[in-house]
């Protein structure tokens, strides 16, 4: 029976994670706010016992994309009915259920990711593309994505009708030299560009400023600043990469 305001409170439900994410994002800061915005990001979902039985993913390779249900495990338990979405400048408030805020009553998240590979040589590891989850994220469930049922291009998207605009990203000569020495330099450079183009700075800081920010990606701390070009447009410049 569905609980109503006059009926006793519905019972709670215990959830057991089926696996854990390993990704290029060691920290929350800098992670794109939606999946698919940084396709260069690498991630894996490692299934944990007893869910790491290869039989549990039989047939999954026939699907190109997956829904992941997960827990925002870095978010606090507390929540409020009103939140401030970054797309509204970090000041205007909307209801928590009209947003994708991480500060939710049950801290549940939903992410659409690309399934790149299934590795069953030692348990089960799903290689993912376009993942927007921090390393260590507990995953509660996997479901295959069905485009004929779930892709609705005519749907309204409220205060977020389209993808956010991208900022140009430049690299100092010292950073380019550092990247050139790394075996993964090309892919790391593209990951940095894709992440910073989303402008991970707080929503209220969108102009040029002297402050240097740092975002951790893979095994490095990427330090960048916001600058204005001769026309007054903002760009982000990577000034240093150091071991994290």
PDB file of C-alpha atoms in Angstrom:
ATOM      1  CA  UNK A   1       0.000   0.000   0.000  1.00  0.00           C
ATOM      2  CA  UNK A   2       1.273   3.506  -0.823  1.00  0.00           C
ATOM      3  CA  UNK A   3       1.757   5.643   2.274  1.00  0.00           C
ATOM      4  CA  UNK A   4      -0.391   8.801   2.421  1.00  0.00           C
ATOM      5  CA  UNK A   5       0.005  11.844   4.688  1.00  0.00           C
ATOM      6  CA  UNK A   6      -2.541  10.310   7.097  1.00  0.00           C
ATOM      7  CA  UNK A   7      -1.076   6.802   7.105  1.00  0.00           C
ATOM      8  CA  UNK A   8       1.914   5.582   9.131  1.00  0.00           C
ATOM      9  CA  UNK A   9       5.346   6.395   7.740  1.00  0.00           C
ATOM     10  CA  UNK A  10       6.573   3.975   5.115  1.00  0.00           C
ATOM     11  CA  UNK A  11       9.403   1.692   6.277  1.00  0.00           C
ATOM     12  CA  UNK A  12      12.998   2.447   5.327  1.00  0.00           C
ATOM     13  CA  UNK A  13      14.923   0.304   2.875  1.00  0.00           C
ATOM     14  CA  UNK A  14      18.446  -1.002   3.317  1.00  0.00           C
ATOM     15  CA  UNK A  15      20.632  -0.659   0.223  1.00  0.00           C
ATOM     16  CA  UNK A  16      23.780  -2.637  -0.534  1.00  0.00           C
ATOM     17  CA  UNK A  17      26.247  -1.231  -3.083  1.00  0.00           C
ATOM     18  CA  UNK A  18      26.969  -3.621  -5.950  1.00  0.00           C
ATOM     19  CA  UNK A  19      30.265  -1.973  -6.856  1.00  0.00           C
ATOM     20  CA  UNK A  20      32.571   1.013  -6.598  1.00  0.00           C
ATOM     21  CA  UNK A  21      33.728   3.575  -9.168  1.00  0.00           C
ATOM     22  CA  UNK A  22      37.400   4.155  -9.986  1.00  0.00           C
ATOM     23  CA  UNK A  23      37.772   7.313 -12.073  1.00  0.00           C
ATOM     24  CA  UNK A  24      39.987  10.184 -13.189  1.00  0.00           C
ATOM     25  CA  UNK A  25      38.307  12.354 -10.545  1.00  0.00           C
ATOM     26  CA  UNK A  26      39.931  11.949  -7.101  1.00  0.00           C
ATOM     27  CA  UNK A  27      37.953  14.947  -5.732  1.00  0.00           C
ATOM     28  CA  UNK A  28      34.507  16.459  -6.276  1.00  0.00           C
ATOM     29  CA  UNK A  29      35.758  19.853  -7.441  1.00  0.00           C
ATOM     30  CA  UNK A  30      35.985  20.060 -11.211  1.00  0.00           C
ATOM     31  CA  UNK A  31      33.759  17.107 -12.055  1.00  0.00           C
ATOM     32  CA  UNK A  32      31.382  18.076 -14.892  1.00  0.00           C
ATOM     33  CA  UNK A  33      27.909  18.621 -13.515  1.00  0.00           C
ATOM     34  CA  UNK A  34      26.336  16.158 -15.953  1.00  0.00           C
ATOM     35  CA  UNK A  35      27.551  12.927 -17.588  1.00  0.00           C
ATOM     36  CA  UNK A  36      28.956  12.933 -21.107  1.00  0.00           C
ATOM     37  CA  UNK A  37      30.405  16.460 -20.964  1.00  0.00           C
ATOM     38  CA  UNK A  38      33.986  15.189 -20.653  1.00  0.00           C
ATOM     39  CA  UNK A  39      34.201  12.047 -22.815  1.00  0.00           C
ATOM     40  CA  UNK A  40      37.984  11.869 -22.304  1.00  0.00           C
ATOM     41  CA  UNK A  41      37.447  10.935 -18.653  1.00  0.00           C
ATOM     42  CA  UNK A  42      38.321   7.330 -17.839  1.00  0.00           C
ATOM     43  CA  UNK A  43      36.372   5.303 -15.300  1.00  0.00           C
ATOM     44  CA  UNK A  44      35.662   1.744 -14.253  1.00  0.00           C
ATOM     45  CA  UNK A  45      32.915   0.186 -12.190  1.00  0.00           C
ATOM     46  CA  UNK A  46      34.337  -2.663 -10.139  1.00  0.00           C
ATOM     47  CA  UNK A  47      31.579  -5.019  -9.023  1.00  0.00           C
ATOM     48  CA  UNK A  48      32.009  -6.408  -5.520  1.00  0.00           C
ATOM     49  CA  UNK A  49      31.121  -9.881  -4.162  1.00  0.00           C
ATOM     50  CA  UNK A  50      28.666 -11.470  -4.533  1.00  0.00           C
ATOM     51  CA  UNK A  51      27.674  -9.255  -7.482  1.00  0.00           C
ATOM     52  CA  UNK A  52      30.942  -9.823  -9.370  1.00  0.00           C
ATOM     53  CA  UNK A  53      29.671 -13.027 -10.967  1.00  0.00           C
ATOM     54  CA  UNK A  54      30.088 -12.786 -14.775  1.00  0.00           C
ATOM     55  CA  UNK A  55      26.631 -14.320 -15.121  1.00  0.00           C
ATOM     56  CA  UNK A  56      25.173 -11.092 -13.704  1.00  0.00           C
ATOM     57  CA  UNK A  57      26.320  -9.123 -16.768  1.00  0.00           C
ATOM     58  CA  UNK A  58      25.571 -11.716 -19.445  1.00  0.00           C
ATOM     59  CA  UNK A  59      24.026  -9.863 -22.406  1.00  0.00           C
ATOM     60  CA  UNK A  60      25.020  -6.426 -21.149  1.00  0.00           C
ATOM     61  CA  UNK A  61      27.559  -6.051 -23.970  1.00  0.00           C
ATOM     62  CA  UNK A  62      24.654  -5.706 -26.398  1.00  0.00           C
ATOM     63  CA  UNK A  63      23.949  -2.234 -24.963  1.00  0.00           C
ATOM     64  CA  UNK A  64      26.053   0.862 -25.609  1.00  0.00           C
ATOM     65  CA  UNK A  65      24.925   2.948 -22.614  1.00  0.00           C
ATOM     66  CA  UNK A  66      23.935   2.291 -19.011  1.00  0.00           C
ATOM     67  CA  UNK A  67      22.031   3.994 -16.221  1.00  0.00           C
ATOM     68  CA  UNK A  68      23.923   3.955 -12.933  1.00  0.00           C
ATOM     69  CA  UNK A  69      22.104   4.552  -9.673  1.00  0.00           C
ATOM     70  CA  UNK A  70      24.593   5.673  -7.040  1.00  0.00           C
ATOM     71  CA  UNK A  71      25.052   7.464  -3.721  1.00  0.00           C
ATOM     72  CA  UNK A  72      26.434  11.010  -3.364  1.00  0.00           C
ATOM     73  CA  UNK A  73      28.603   9.689  -0.559  1.00  0.00           C
ATOM     74  CA  UNK A  74      30.548  12.953  -0.090  1.00  0.00           C
ATOM     75  CA  UNK A  75      27.370  14.966   0.455  1.00  0.00           C
ATOM     76  CA  UNK A  76      26.123  15.568   4.010  1.00  0.00           C
ATOM     77  CA  UNK A  77      23.087  13.726   5.368  1.00  0.00           C
ATOM     78  CA  UNK A  78      21.225  16.990   5.857  1.00  0.00           C
ATOM     79  CA  UNK A  79      19.080  18.484   3.103  1.00  0.00           C
ATOM     80  CA  UNK A  80      16.930  21.566   2.574  1.00  0.00           C
ATOM     81  CA  UNK A  81      13.784  22.027   0.471  1.00  0.00           C
ATOM     82  CA  UNK A  82      15.398  24.885  -1.504  1.00  0.00           C
ATOM     83  CA  UNK A  83      18.739  24.736  -3.344  1.00  0.00           C
ATOM     84  CA  UNK A  84      20.770  27.106  -5.536  1.00  0.00           C
ATOM     85  CA  UNK A  85      21.565  25.543  -8.943  1.00  0.00           C
ATOM     86  CA  UNK A  86      24.816  26.747 -10.544  1.00  0.00           C
ATOM     87  CA  UNK A  87      22.951  27.250 -13.832  1.00  0.00           C
ATOM     88  CA  UNK A  88      20.989  30.046 -12.130  1.00  0.00           C
ATOM     89  CA  UNK A  89      24.136  31.810 -10.987  1.00  0.00           C
ATOM     90  CA  UNK A  90      24.283  30.258  -7.538  1.00  0.00           C
ATOM     91  CA  UNK A  91      21.801  32.777  -6.087  1.00  0.00           C
ATOM     92  CA  UNK A  92      18.269  31.935  -7.281  1.00  0.00           C
ATOM     93  CA  UNK A  93      16.554  29.132  -5.377  1.00  0.00           C
ATOM     94  CA  UNK A  94      14.403  26.265  -6.642  1.00  0.00           C
ATOM     95  CA  UNK A  95      12.928  23.236  -4.940  1.00  0.00           C
ATOM     96  CA  UNK A  96      15.341  20.372  -4.381  1.00  0.00           C
ATOM     97  CA  UNK A  97      13.117  18.082  -6.476  1.00  0.00           C
ATOM     98  CA  UNK A  98      13.271  20.592  -9.354  1.00  0.00           C
ATOM     99  CA  UNK A  99      17.066  20.278  -9.370  1.00  0.00           C
ATOM    100  CA  UNK A 100      19.861  17.750  -9.669  1.00  0.00           C
ATOM    101  CA  UNK A 101      21.507  18.923  -6.469  1.00  0.00           C
ATOM    102  CA  UNK A 102      23.677  16.425  -4.614  1.00  0.00           C
ATOM    103  CA  UNK A 103      22.078  17.555  -1.331  1.00  0.00           C
ATOM    104  CA  UNK A 104      19.022  15.309  -1.498  1.00  0.00           C
ATOM    105  CA  UNK A 105      16.965  13.494   1.149  1.00  0.00           C
ATOM    106  CA  UNK A 106      18.383  10.088   0.177  1.00  0.00           C
ATOM    107  CA  UNK A 107      21.556  11.292  -1.623  1.00  0.00           C
ATOM    108  CA  UNK A 108      20.694   9.187  -4.688  1.00  0.00           C
ATOM    109  CA  UNK A 109      22.153  10.034  -8.090  1.00  0.00           C
ATOM    110  CA  UNK A 110      21.414   8.819 -11.611  1.00  0.00           C
ATOM    111  CA  UNK A 111      24.005   8.931 -14.391  1.00  0.00           C
ATOM    112  CA  UNK A 112      23.938   7.876 -18.035  1.00  0.00           C
ATOM    113  CA  UNK A 113      27.339   6.525 -19.110  1.00  0.00           C
ATOM    114  CA  UNK A 114      28.809   4.791 -22.133  1.00  0.00           C
ATOM    115  CA  UNK A 115      29.732   1.123 -21.773  1.00  0.00           C
ATOM    116  CA  UNK A 116      33.141   0.768 -23.430  1.00  0.00           C
ATOM    117  CA  UNK A 117      34.163  -2.722 -22.348  1.00  0.00           C
ATOM    118  CA  UNK A 118      33.295  -5.571 -19.986  1.00  0.00           C
ATOM    119  CA  UNK A 119      36.278  -7.292 -18.373  1.00  0.00           C
ATOM    120  CA  UNK A 120      35.452 -10.607 -16.640  1.00  0.00           C
ATOM    121  CA  UNK A 121      38.987 -11.971 -16.273  1.00  0.00           C
ATOM    122  CA  UNK A 122      39.020 -11.318 -12.510  1.00  0.00           C
ATOM    123  CA  UNK A 123      35.481 -10.725 -11.321  1.00  0.00           C
ATOM    124  CA  UNK A 124      33.638  -8.028 -13.284  1.00  0.00           C
ATOM    125  CA  UNK A 125      34.935  -4.621 -14.319  1.00  0.00           C
ATOM    126  CA  UNK A 126      32.895  -2.305 -16.538  1.00  0.00           C
ATOM    127  CA  UNK A 127      34.961   0.266 -18.448  1.00  0.00           C
ATOM    128  CA  UNK A 128      32.932   3.459 -18.809  1.00  0.00           C
ATOM    129  CA  UNK A 129      33.037   6.585 -20.945  1.00  0.00           C
ATOM    130  CA  UNK A 130      31.691  10.031 -20.105  1.00  0.00           C
ATOM    131  CA  UNK A 131      31.466   9.205 -16.416  1.00  0.00           C
ATOM    132  CA  UNK A 132      30.888  12.100 -13.988  1.00  0.00           C
ATOM    133  CA  UNK A 133      31.495  10.263 -10.711  1.00  0.00           C
ATOM    134  CA  UNK A 134      34.240  10.738  -8.133  1.00  0.00           C
ATOM    135  CA  UNK A 135      36.471   7.765  -7.303  1.00  0.00           C
ATOM    136  CA  UNK A 136      34.999   5.691  -4.498  1.00  0.00           C
ATOM    137  CA  UNK A 137      31.370   6.351  -5.443  1.00  0.00           C
ATOM    138  CA  UNK A 138      29.192   3.408  -4.345  1.00  0.00           C
ATOM    139  CA  UNK A 139      26.915   2.174  -7.140  1.00  0.00           C
ATOM    140  CA  UNK A 140      23.574   0.643  -6.177  1.00  0.00           C
ATOM    141  CA  UNK A 141      22.253  -0.577  -9.515  1.00  0.00           C
ATOM    142  CA  UNK A 142      22.858  -0.860 -13.261  1.00  0.00           C
ATOM    143  CA  UNK A 143      20.180  -0.744 -15.950  1.00  0.00           C
ATOM    144  CA  UNK A 144      20.643  -0.744 -19.728  1.00  0.00           C
ATOM    145  CA  UNK A 145      19.621   2.446 -21.519  1.00  0.00           C
ATOM    146  CA  UNK A 146      16.801   2.085 -24.063  1.00  0.00           C
ATOM    147  CA  UNK A 147      16.871   5.047 -26.495  1.00  0.00           C
ATOM    148  CA  UNK A 148      13.427   4.263 -27.960  1.00  0.00           C
ATOM    149  CA  UNK A 149      11.850   4.555 -24.516  1.00  0.00           C
ATOM    150  CA  UNK A 150      14.042   7.102 -22.751  1.00  0.00           C
ATOM    151  CA  UNK A 151      15.267   9.605 -25.370  1.00  0.00           C
ATOM    152  CA  UNK A 152      12.656  12.365 -25.544  1.00  0.00           C
ATOM    153  CA  UNK A 153      14.070  15.311 -27.537  1.00  0.00           C
ATOM    154  CA  UNK A 154      10.755  17.167 -27.312  1.00  0.00           C
ATOM    155  CA  UNK A 155      10.866  17.258 -23.502  1.00  0.00           C
ATOM    156  CA  UNK A 156      11.110  20.609 -21.703  1.00  0.00           C
ATOM    157  CA  UNK A 157      14.262  21.171 -19.633  1.00  0.00           C
ATOM    158  CA  UNK A 158      13.232  24.058 -17.384  1.00  0.00           C
ATOM    159  CA  UNK A 159      16.045  26.400 -16.359  1.00  0.00           C
ATOM    160  CA  UNK A 160      18.633  24.161 -18.100  1.00  0.00           C
ATOM    161  CA  UNK A 161      17.378  23.954 -21.711  1.00  0.00           C
ATOM    162  CA  UNK A 162      20.771  23.247 -23.284  1.00  0.00           C
ATOM    163  CA  UNK A 163      24.351  22.365 -22.436  1.00  0.00           C
ATOM    164  CA  UNK A 164      26.299  25.193 -20.767  1.00  0.00           C
ATOM    165  CA  UNK A 165      28.577  27.288 -22.997  1.00  0.00           C
ATOM    166  CA  UNK A 166      32.214  26.269 -23.099  1.00  0.00           C
ATOM    167  CA  UNK A 167      35.169  28.512 -22.291  1.00  0.00           C
ATOM    168  CA  UNK A 168      38.399  28.403 -24.297  1.00  0.00           C
ATOM    169  CA  UNK A 169      41.277  26.769 -22.430  1.00  0.00           C
ATOM    170  CA  UNK A 170      44.948  27.561 -23.018  1.00  0.00           C
ATOM    171  CA  UNK A 171      48.130  25.965 -21.661  1.00  0.00           C
ATOM    172  CA  UNK A 172      51.352  27.637 -20.602  1.00  0.00           C
ATOM    173  CA  UNK A 173      54.563  26.472 -22.355  1.00  0.00           C
ATOM    174  CA  UNK A 174      55.704  24.852 -19.094  1.00  0.00           C
ATOM    175  CA  UNK A 175      52.493  22.827 -18.879  1.00  0.00           C
ATOM    176  CA  UNK A 176      52.763  21.761 -22.520  1.00  0.00           C
ATOM    177  CA  UNK A 177      56.307  20.556 -21.822  1.00  0.00           C
ATOM    178  CA  UNK A 178      55.164  18.590 -18.773  1.00  0.00           C
ATOM    179  CA  UNK A 179      52.374  16.935 -20.735  1.00  0.00           C
ATOM    180  CA  UNK A 180      54.748  16.049 -23.583  1.00  0.00           C
ATOM    181  CA  UNK A 181      56.845  13.979 -21.165  1.00  0.00           C
ATOM    182  CA  UNK A 182      53.921  11.840 -19.963  1.00  0.00           C
ATOM    183  CA  UNK A 183      52.841   8.616 -21.722  1.00  0.00           C
ATOM    184  CA  UNK A 184      49.224   9.729 -21.237  1.00  0.00           C
ATOM    185  CA  UNK A 185      49.976  13.369 -22.042  1.00  0.00           C
ATOM    186  CA  UNK A 186      47.633  13.628 -25.020  1.00  0.00           C
ATOM    187  CA  UNK A 187      44.631  12.126 -23.234  1.00  0.00           C
ATOM    188  CA  UNK A 188      45.356  14.066 -20.037  1.00  0.00           C
ATOM    189  CA  UNK A 189      45.565  17.315 -22.005  1.00  0.00           C
ATOM    190  CA  UNK A 190      42.181  16.620 -23.594  1.00  0.00           C
ATOM    191  CA  UNK A 191      40.675  15.705 -20.228  1.00  0.00           C
ATOM    192  CA  UNK A 192      41.950  18.961 -18.716  1.00  0.00           C
ATOM    193  CA  UNK A 193      40.542  20.927 -21.633  1.00  0.00           C
ATOM    194  CA  UNK A 194      37.131  19.264 -21.449  1.00  0.00           C
ATOM    195  CA  UNK A 195      36.849  19.679 -17.674  1.00  0.00           C
ATOM    196  CA  UNK A 196      38.018  23.292 -17.515  1.00  0.00           C
ATOM    197  CA  UNK A 197      35.899  24.321 -20.506  1.00  0.00           C
ATOM    198  CA  UNK A 198      32.876  23.714 -18.239  1.00  0.00           C
ATOM    199  CA  UNK A 199      34.267  26.445 -15.905  1.00  0.00           C
ATOM    200  CA  UNK A 200      34.351  24.596 -12.558  1.00  0.00           C
ATOM    201  CA  UNK A 201      34.742  27.828 -10.570  1.00  0.00           C
ATOM    202  CA  UNK A 202      31.890  28.784  -8.205  1.00  0.00           C
ATOM    203  CA  UNK A 203      28.907  30.193 -10.110  1.00  0.00           C
ATOM    204  CA  UNK A 204      29.366  33.685  -8.675  1.00  0.00           C
ATOM    205  CA  UNK A 205      32.981  33.912  -9.926  1.00  0.00           C
ATOM    206  CA  UNK A 206      32.689  34.161 -13.677  1.00  0.00           C
ATOM    207  CA  UNK A 207      34.967  37.096 -14.541  1.00  0.00           C
ATOM    208  CA  UNK A 208      38.722  37.479 -14.812  1.00  0.00           C
ATOM    209  CA  UNK A 209      40.496  37.340 -11.443  1.00  0.00           C
ATOM    210  CA  UNK A 210      43.943  36.943  -9.942  1.00  0.00           C
ATOM    211  CA  UNK A 211      43.061  33.840  -7.942  1.00  0.00           C
ATOM    212  CA  UNK A 212      44.607  30.501  -8.924  1.00  0.00           C
ATOM    213  CA  UNK A 213      42.376  27.435  -8.672  1.00  0.00           C
ATOM    214  CA  UNK A 214      43.393  23.797  -8.462  1.00  0.00           C
ATOM    215  CA  UNK A 215      41.540  20.725  -9.693  1.00  0.00           C
ATOM    216  CA  UNK A 216      42.795  17.168  -9.242  1.00  0.00           C
ATOM    217  CA  UNK A 217      42.660  14.932 -12.309  1.00  0.00           C
ATOM    218  CA  UNK A 218      44.220  11.483 -12.379  1.00  0.00           C
ATOM    219  CA  UNK A 219      47.467  11.826 -10.417  1.00  0.00           C
ATOM    220  CA  UNK A 220      48.068  15.575 -10.831  1.00  0.00           C
ATOM    221  CA  UNK A 221      46.924  18.891  -9.432  1.00  0.00           C
ATOM    222  CA  UNK A 222      45.989  21.187 -12.333  1.00  0.00           C
ATOM    223  CA  UNK A 223      46.302  24.874 -11.471  1.00  0.00           C
ATOM    224  CA  UNK A 224      44.533  27.463 -13.594  1.00  0.00           C
ATOM    225  CA  UNK A 225      43.425  31.089 -13.698  1.00  0.00           C
ATOM    226  CA  UNK A 226      40.650  33.016 -15.435  1.00  0.00           C
ATOM    227  CA  UNK A 227      41.917  35.678 -17.836  1.00  0.00           C
ATOM    228  CA  UNK A 228      40.294  38.154 -20.217  1.00  0.00           C
ATOM    229  CA  UNK A 229      41.427  38.185 -23.848  1.00  0.00           C
ATOM    230  CA  UNK A 230      41.845  41.481 -25.756  1.00  0.00           C
ATOM    231  CA  UNK A 231      38.124  41.468 -26.582  1.00  0.00           C
ATOM    232  CA  UNK A 232      37.217  41.080 -22.910  1.00  0.00           C
ATOM    233  CA  UNK A 233      36.044  37.460 -23.220  1.00  0.00           C
ATOM    234  CA  UNK A 234      36.988  35.041 -20.436  1.00  0.00           C
ATOM    235  CA  UNK A 235      39.303  32.118 -20.976  1.00  0.00           C
ATOM    236  CA  UNK A 236      40.929  29.702 -18.526  1.00  0.00           C
ATOM    237  CA  UNK A 237      44.683  29.289 -18.629  1.00  0.00           C
ATOM    238  CA  UNK A 238      46.459  26.257 -17.179  1.00  0.00           C
ATOM    239  CA  UNK A 239      49.568  27.625 -15.503  1.00  0.00           C
ATOM    240  CA  UNK A 240      50.979  24.599 -13.696  1.00  0.00           C
ATOM    241  CA  UNK A 241      50.658  20.835 -13.298  1.00  0.00           C
ATOM    242  CA  UNK A 242      52.164  19.240 -10.211  1.00  0.00           C
ATOM    243  CA  UNK A 243      51.977  15.740  -8.717  1.00  0.00           C
ATOM    244  CA  UNK A 244      48.921  15.402  -6.489  1.00  0.00           C
TER     245      UNK A 244
END
